[in-house]
Short mmCIF file of C-alpha atoms in Angstrom, two decimals:
data_model
loop_
_atom_site.label_atom_id
_atom_site.label_comp_id
_atom_site.label_asym_id
_atom_site.label_seq_id
_atom_site.Cartn_x
_atom_site.Cartn_y
_atom_site.Cartn_z
CA MET Q 22 21.13 -66.48 -4.17
CA THR Q 23 23.03 -68.28 -7.34
CA ALA Q 24 27.24 -68.66 -7.67
CA ALA Q 25 27.02 -66.24 -10.91
CA THR Q 26 24.65 -64.04 -8.59
CA GLN Q 27 26.73 -64.01 -5.84
CA SER Q 28 30.36 -63.35 -8.85
CA LEU Q 29 28.51 -60.38 -10.31
CA TRP Q 30 28.17 -58.69 -6.70
CA ARG Q 31 31.99 -59.68 -5.58
CA ARG Q 32 32.38 -57.93 -10.12
CA ILE Q 33 31.17 -54.46 -8.45
CA TRP Q 34 32.46 -54.16 -5.31
CA ALA Q 35 35.61 -54.89 -6.24
CA ARG Q 36 35.08 -51.48 -8.06
CA TYR Q 37 34.71 -49.65 -5.16
CA ASP Q 38 36.93 -49.04 -2.18
CA ASP Q 39 36.51 -48.08 0.82
CA THR Q 40 36.89 -43.96 -0.02
CA LYS Q 41 34.61 -44.33 -3.43
CA LEU Q 42 31.77 -45.65 -0.72
CA ILE Q 43 32.10 -43.34 1.24
CA LYS Q 44 32.49 -40.71 -0.56
CA THR Q 45 29.50 -42.17 -2.49
CA VAL Q 46 27.50 -42.43 0.19
CA PHE Q 47 28.63 -38.70 1.13
CA PHE Q 48 27.37 -36.82 -1.63
CA GLY Q 49 23.86 -39.25 -1.70
CA MET Q 50 23.54 -37.34 1.33
CA VAL Q 51 24.85 -34.03 0.70
CA GLY Q 52 21.83 -34.31 -2.58
CA GLY Q 53 18.71 -35.07 -0.33
CA VAL Q 54 19.16 -32.65 1.76
CA ILE Q 55 19.88 -30.37 -1.23
CA GLY Q 56 16.40 -32.01 -3.28
CA THR Q 57 14.60 -31.74 1.62
CA LEU Q 58 15.86 -28.04 0.99
CA TYR Q 59 15.21 -26.94 -2.33
CA ILE Q 60 11.04 -28.35 -1.64
CA ASP Q 61 10.57 -26.19 1.09
CA TYR Q 62 12.13 -23.26 -0.14
CA GLN Q 63 8.98 -23.43 -3.05
CA GLU Q 64 6.72 -24.04 -1.09
CA LEU Q 65 7.66 -21.02 1.08
CA GLN Q 66 7.36 -19.10 -2.07
CA ARG Q 67 4.38 -19.96 -2.74
CA SER Q 68 2.83 -19.83 1.16
CA ALA Q 69 4.89 -16.44 0.74
CA SER Q 70 2.44 -13.14 1.41
CA TYR Q 71 2.32 -9.35 1.90
CA GLU Q 72 -0.59 -9.59 4.43
CA VAL Q 73 0.60 -7.00 6.75
CA PRO Q 74 -0.27 -8.33 10.98
CA ASP Q 75 -2.05 -6.86 12.51
CA GLY Q 76 0.35 -3.89 14.30
CA ALA Q 77 2.94 -4.44 12.36
CA ARG Q 78 4.85 -2.10 10.03
CA PRO Q 79 3.31 -2.09 6.59
CA VAL Q 80 5.89 -3.32 3.29
CA PRO Q 81 6.90 0.76 1.67
CA VAL Q 82 6.04 0.82 -2.41
CA LEU Q 83 7.93 4.55 -1.79
CA PRO Q 84 11.65 4.52 -0.33
CA ALA Q 85 11.16 7.52 2.26
CA ALA Q 86 13.59 10.88 0.46
CA ALA Q 87 16.49 11.87 2.63
CA PRO Q 88 15.97 13.85 6.23
CA ASN Q 89 16.72 17.23 5.23
CA ASP Q 90 16.12 20.67 6.84
CA GLY Q 91 12.52 20.39 5.76
CA SER Q 92 12.16 16.76 6.79
CA PRO Q 93 8.87 16.49 9.13
CA GLN Q 94 9.04 17.33 12.39
CA ALA Q 95 8.85 15.66 15.29
CA PRO Q 96 4.68 17.09 16.55
CA GLN Q 97 3.25 17.11 12.73
CA THR Q 98 3.22 13.09 12.71
CA ILE Q 99 1.08 13.41 16.75
CA ARG Q 100 -2.41 12.33 15.55
CA PRO Q 101 -4.10 15.44 16.51
CA ASP Q 102 -6.23 14.84 19.84
CA PHE Q 103 -9.78 16.60 18.07
CA VAL Q 104 -10.61 14.19 15.82
CA THR Q 105 -13.57 12.00 16.73
CA THR Q 106 -14.49 9.63 14.62
CA PRO Q 107 -14.44 5.88 16.38
CA ALA Q 108 -11.50 3.43 15.26
CA ASP Q 109 -14.00 1.38 14.60
CA ALA Q 110 -15.96 3.58 11.56
CA HIS Q 111 -11.81 4.25 9.68
CA ARG Q 112 -11.14 0.86 9.93
CA ALA Q 113 -14.98 -0.70 8.42
CA SER Q 114 -15.54 -0.88 4.87
CA MET Q 115 -16.13 3.46 2.91
CA SER Q 116 -19.87 3.85 3.59
CA ILE Q 117 -21.47 6.99 1.54
CA LYS Q 118 -24.62 8.35 2.38
CA LEU Q 119 -26.27 11.63 1.27
CA GLY Q 120 -27.31 14.08 3.79
CA SER Q 121 -28.84 17.91 3.79
CA GLU Q 122 -27.79 19.98 1.26
CA GLY Q 123 -26.16 18.00 -0.84
CA VAL Q 124 -23.45 17.13 1.28
CA LEU Q 125 -22.57 13.01 1.09
CA GLN Q 126 -20.66 12.13 2.84
CA LEU Q 127 -17.49 9.53 2.29
CA THR Q 128 -16.69 6.97 5.40
CA GLY Q 129 -13.93 4.59 6.30
CA THR Q 130 -11.84 2.29 4.51
CA ILE Q 131 -10.86 2.59 0.94
CA GLU Q 132 -11.56 -0.93 -1.01
CA PRO Q 133 -10.61 -2.52 -4.53
CA GLU Q 134 -14.19 -2.09 -5.18
CA THR Q 135 -15.06 0.98 -3.67
CA ALA Q 136 -14.48 2.77 -7.07
CA THR Q 137 -17.68 1.15 -7.87
CA LEU Q 138 -19.52 1.19 -5.26
CA PHE Q 139 -19.10 4.77 -5.79
CA ALA Q 140 -19.53 5.44 -9.39
CA SER Q 141 -23.26 3.45 -8.51
CA GLU Q 142 -24.39 5.63 -5.61
CA ILE Q 143 -22.77 8.48 -8.43
CA ASP Q 144 -25.37 7.35 -11.20
CA LYS Q 145 -28.23 7.09 -8.94
CA ILE Q 146 -27.58 10.46 -7.29
CA GLY Q 147 -25.48 12.57 -8.68
CA GLU Q 148 -27.48 15.13 -9.48
CA TYR Q 149 -28.32 15.97 -5.81
CA VAL Q 150 -24.81 15.78 -4.11
CA LYS Q 151 -23.13 19.19 -4.16
CA THR Q 152 -19.92 18.30 -1.90
CA ILE Q 153 -17.75 15.48 -0.87
CA SER Q 154 -17.48 15.24 2.87
CA LEU Q 155 -14.45 13.11 3.47
CA ASP Q 156 -13.78 11.00 7.15
CA SER Q 157 -11.20 7.61 5.69
CA PRO Q 158 -7.92 6.75 7.25
CA GLY Q 159 -7.08 5.77 3.88
CA GLY Q 160 -7.25 2.74 1.01
CA PHE Q 161 -6.15 1.61 -2.52
CA LEU Q 162 -4.81 4.02 -3.67
CA GLN Q 163 -6.04 3.28 -8.00
CA SER Q 164 -9.48 3.21 -6.09
CA ALA Q 165 -9.02 7.33 -4.77
CA LEU Q 166 -7.89 7.93 -7.72
CA THR Q 167 -10.82 6.69 -10.01
CA MET Q 168 -13.47 8.65 -7.47
CA GLY Q 169 -10.96 11.69 -8.02
CA ALA Q 170 -12.12 11.56 -11.46
CA LEU Q 171 -15.42 11.45 -11.32
CA ILE Q 172 -15.16 13.91 -8.97
CA ARG Q 173 -13.64 16.60 -11.17
CA GLU Q 174 -15.90 15.35 -14.00
CA LYS Q 175 -18.85 16.33 -12.01
CA GLY Q 176 -17.10 20.19 -10.58
CA TYR Q 177 -18.43 18.57 -7.23
CA ASP Q 178 -16.36 20.40 -4.04
CA THR Q 179 -14.77 18.33 -1.27
CA LYS Q 180 -13.90 18.52 2.29
CA ILE Q 181 -12.93 17.12 6.42
CA ALA Q 182 -15.65 18.41 8.48
CA ASP Q 183 -15.01 19.11 12.23
CA GLY Q 184 -13.66 15.47 14.24
CA ALA Q 185 -13.19 14.08 10.31
CA LEU Q 186 -9.62 12.23 9.77
CA CYS Q 187 -8.59 12.40 5.61
CA ALA Q 188 -4.94 10.20 5.52
CA SER Q 189 -2.71 7.75 3.22
CA ALA Q 190 -5.37 7.98 0.08
CA CYS Q 191 -7.26 9.92 1.70
CA PRO Q 192 -6.62 13.27 0.45
CA LEU Q 193 -5.65 12.46 -3.35
CA ILE Q 194 -9.65 11.97 -3.53
CA PHE Q 195 -10.37 15.27 -1.80
CA ALA Q 196 -7.41 17.32 -3.94
CA SER Q 197 -10.08 16.26 -6.68
CA GLY Q 198 -12.19 18.85 -5.75
CA THR Q 199 -13.35 22.10 -7.30
CA ASN Q 200 -13.74 23.98 -4.02
CA ARG Q 201 -11.32 22.87 -0.88
CA THR Q 202 -12.59 22.74 2.19
CA VAL Q 203 -10.81 21.35 5.54
CA ASP Q 204 -11.85 22.66 8.63
CA LYS Q 205 -10.18 23.59 11.51
CA LYS Q 206 -10.83 20.84 13.99
CA ALA Q 207 -10.70 18.30 11.00
CA ALA Q 208 -6.81 16.08 10.80
CA PHE Q 209 -5.64 15.80 6.91
CA GLY Q 210 -2.06 13.38 6.52
CA LEU Q 211 0.27 12.00 4.60
CA HIS Q 212 2.27 9.90 3.64
CA GLN Q 213 4.59 6.50 2.42
CA ILE Q 214 2.40 4.26 -0.20
CA TYR Q 215 2.81 0.78 0.81
CA THR Q 216 1.65 -2.55 -0.03
CA ALA Q 217 -0.26 -4.75 2.19
CA GLY Q 218 -0.81 -8.01 -0.80
CA GLY Q 219 0.28 -9.16 -3.81
CA ASP Q 220 3.06 -11.66 -5.43
CA PRO Q 221 6.42 -10.47 -3.30
CA VAL Q 222 8.25 -8.73 -6.93
CA SER Q 223 12.40 -7.94 -7.48
CA ALA Q 224 15.06 -5.10 -5.93
CA ALA Q 225 14.50 -3.68 -9.71
CA GLU Q 226 10.61 -4.91 -10.45
CA ALA Q 227 9.86 -2.70 -6.47
CA MET Q 228 11.98 0.74 -7.60
CA SER Q 229 10.28 0.49 -10.98
CA GLU Q 230 7.08 0.39 -9.17
CA ALA Q 231 7.97 3.16 -7.12
CA GLN Q 232 9.44 5.66 -9.79
CA SER Q 233 6.00 4.67 -11.60
CA THR Q 234 3.02 5.97 -9.10
CA THR Q 235 5.83 8.32 -7.67
CA ALA Q 236 5.14 10.31 -11.54
CA ARG Q 237 1.29 9.36 -11.69
CA ILE Q 238 0.58 10.95 -8.84
CA THR Q 239 2.58 13.63 -9.37
CA ARG Q 240 0.48 14.12 -12.71
CA TYR Q 241 -2.51 13.29 -10.71
CA LEU Q 242 -2.09 16.40 -8.52
CA GLU Q 243 -0.85 19.00 -11.51
CA GLU Q 244 -4.35 18.08 -13.34
CA MET Q 245 -5.78 19.03 -9.65
CA GLY Q 246 -3.72 22.05 -9.63
CA VAL Q 247 -1.97 21.26 -5.97
CA GLU Q 248 1.35 21.64 -5.36
CA PRO Q 249 2.77 18.21 -6.65
CA ALA Q 250 5.85 19.48 -4.13
CA VAL Q 251 3.49 18.57 -1.20
CA TRP Q 252 4.00 14.68 -1.97
CA ASN Q 253 7.58 15.26 -0.75
CA PHE Q 254 5.91 14.69 3.24
CA ALA Q 255 4.48 11.86 2.52
CA LEU Q 256 7.85 10.64 0.77
CA GLU Q 257 9.75 11.63 3.56
CA THR Q 258 7.37 10.09 6.40
CA PRO Q 259 6.74 5.80 7.04
CA PRO Q 260 3.77 4.49 6.58
CA SER Q 261 3.95 3.72 10.46
CA GLN Q 262 3.50 7.42 10.92
CA LEU Q 263 1.11 10.13 9.60
CA TYR Q 264 2.57 13.88 8.92
CA TYR Q 265 -0.25 16.33 9.50
CA LEU Q 266 -0.58 19.71 7.82
CA SER Q 267 -1.36 22.67 9.56
CA SER Q 268 -3.28 25.10 8.10
CA ASP Q 269 -0.61 27.03 5.86
CA GLU Q 270 0.88 24.39 4.27
CA LEU Q 271 -2.72 22.78 3.07
CA ARG Q 272 -2.77 26.60 1.77
CA ASN Q 273 0.58 26.92 1.14
CA PHE Q 274 0.27 23.97 -1.41
CA ASN Q 275 -2.69 24.35 -2.81
CA ILE Q 276 -4.43 21.72 -1.45
CA THR Q 277 -7.17 24.18 0.70
CA THR Q 278 -9.26 27.45 -2.36
CA ASP Q 279 -11.06 28.86 0.74
#
């Protein structure tokens, strides 16, 4: 080290006493920790997912209403033992099969592409269809509303046969039928609409989405001739449960027409 370099280092060192040096080191360490935490946070944000793992409770979009004297009671949130469709059939993507006497059977989960597939089938065989028979645990809301609009446009009837289940978004399809029938040993269930995927949203965005979705469903039910008040059962029931409507409730809210 040259004499000039040594002299330079002595001048630099003279500017810092021990206290200043300790502070410099400390704040440098704090800055490094903050930087690391920020990077980790950014990674978490990029990888954040609202996917619902098997057995986990989904994330609701519509909040539950405050309990009151008319809130769902426990007995009507217990799955009826007369539902005979295997769980695997319900979990599978919705199948579309034309049976005898113009009955088009829809079985399985409603997915984003289901509405397009349904419309394609109607284009091919719609002239032979008279009744849409539903057996579905629900699924994608937009698909259900789109399918319902097409069913109403075509003037088809809807039904839920003995042993079948129509729950969550499925009742919105059912409501579109010109004539609507639920057999005695069929299950009709409602619960809160929820999201199982997508990007994280703020509380304000979630509330806005909840209100928009509620208004949209209310208008849809009114257009289909169903009493919108029936959706209170959905708002009051957590997405981990279903509220099964009785035969009287199905009639009183104009869900069934027979």
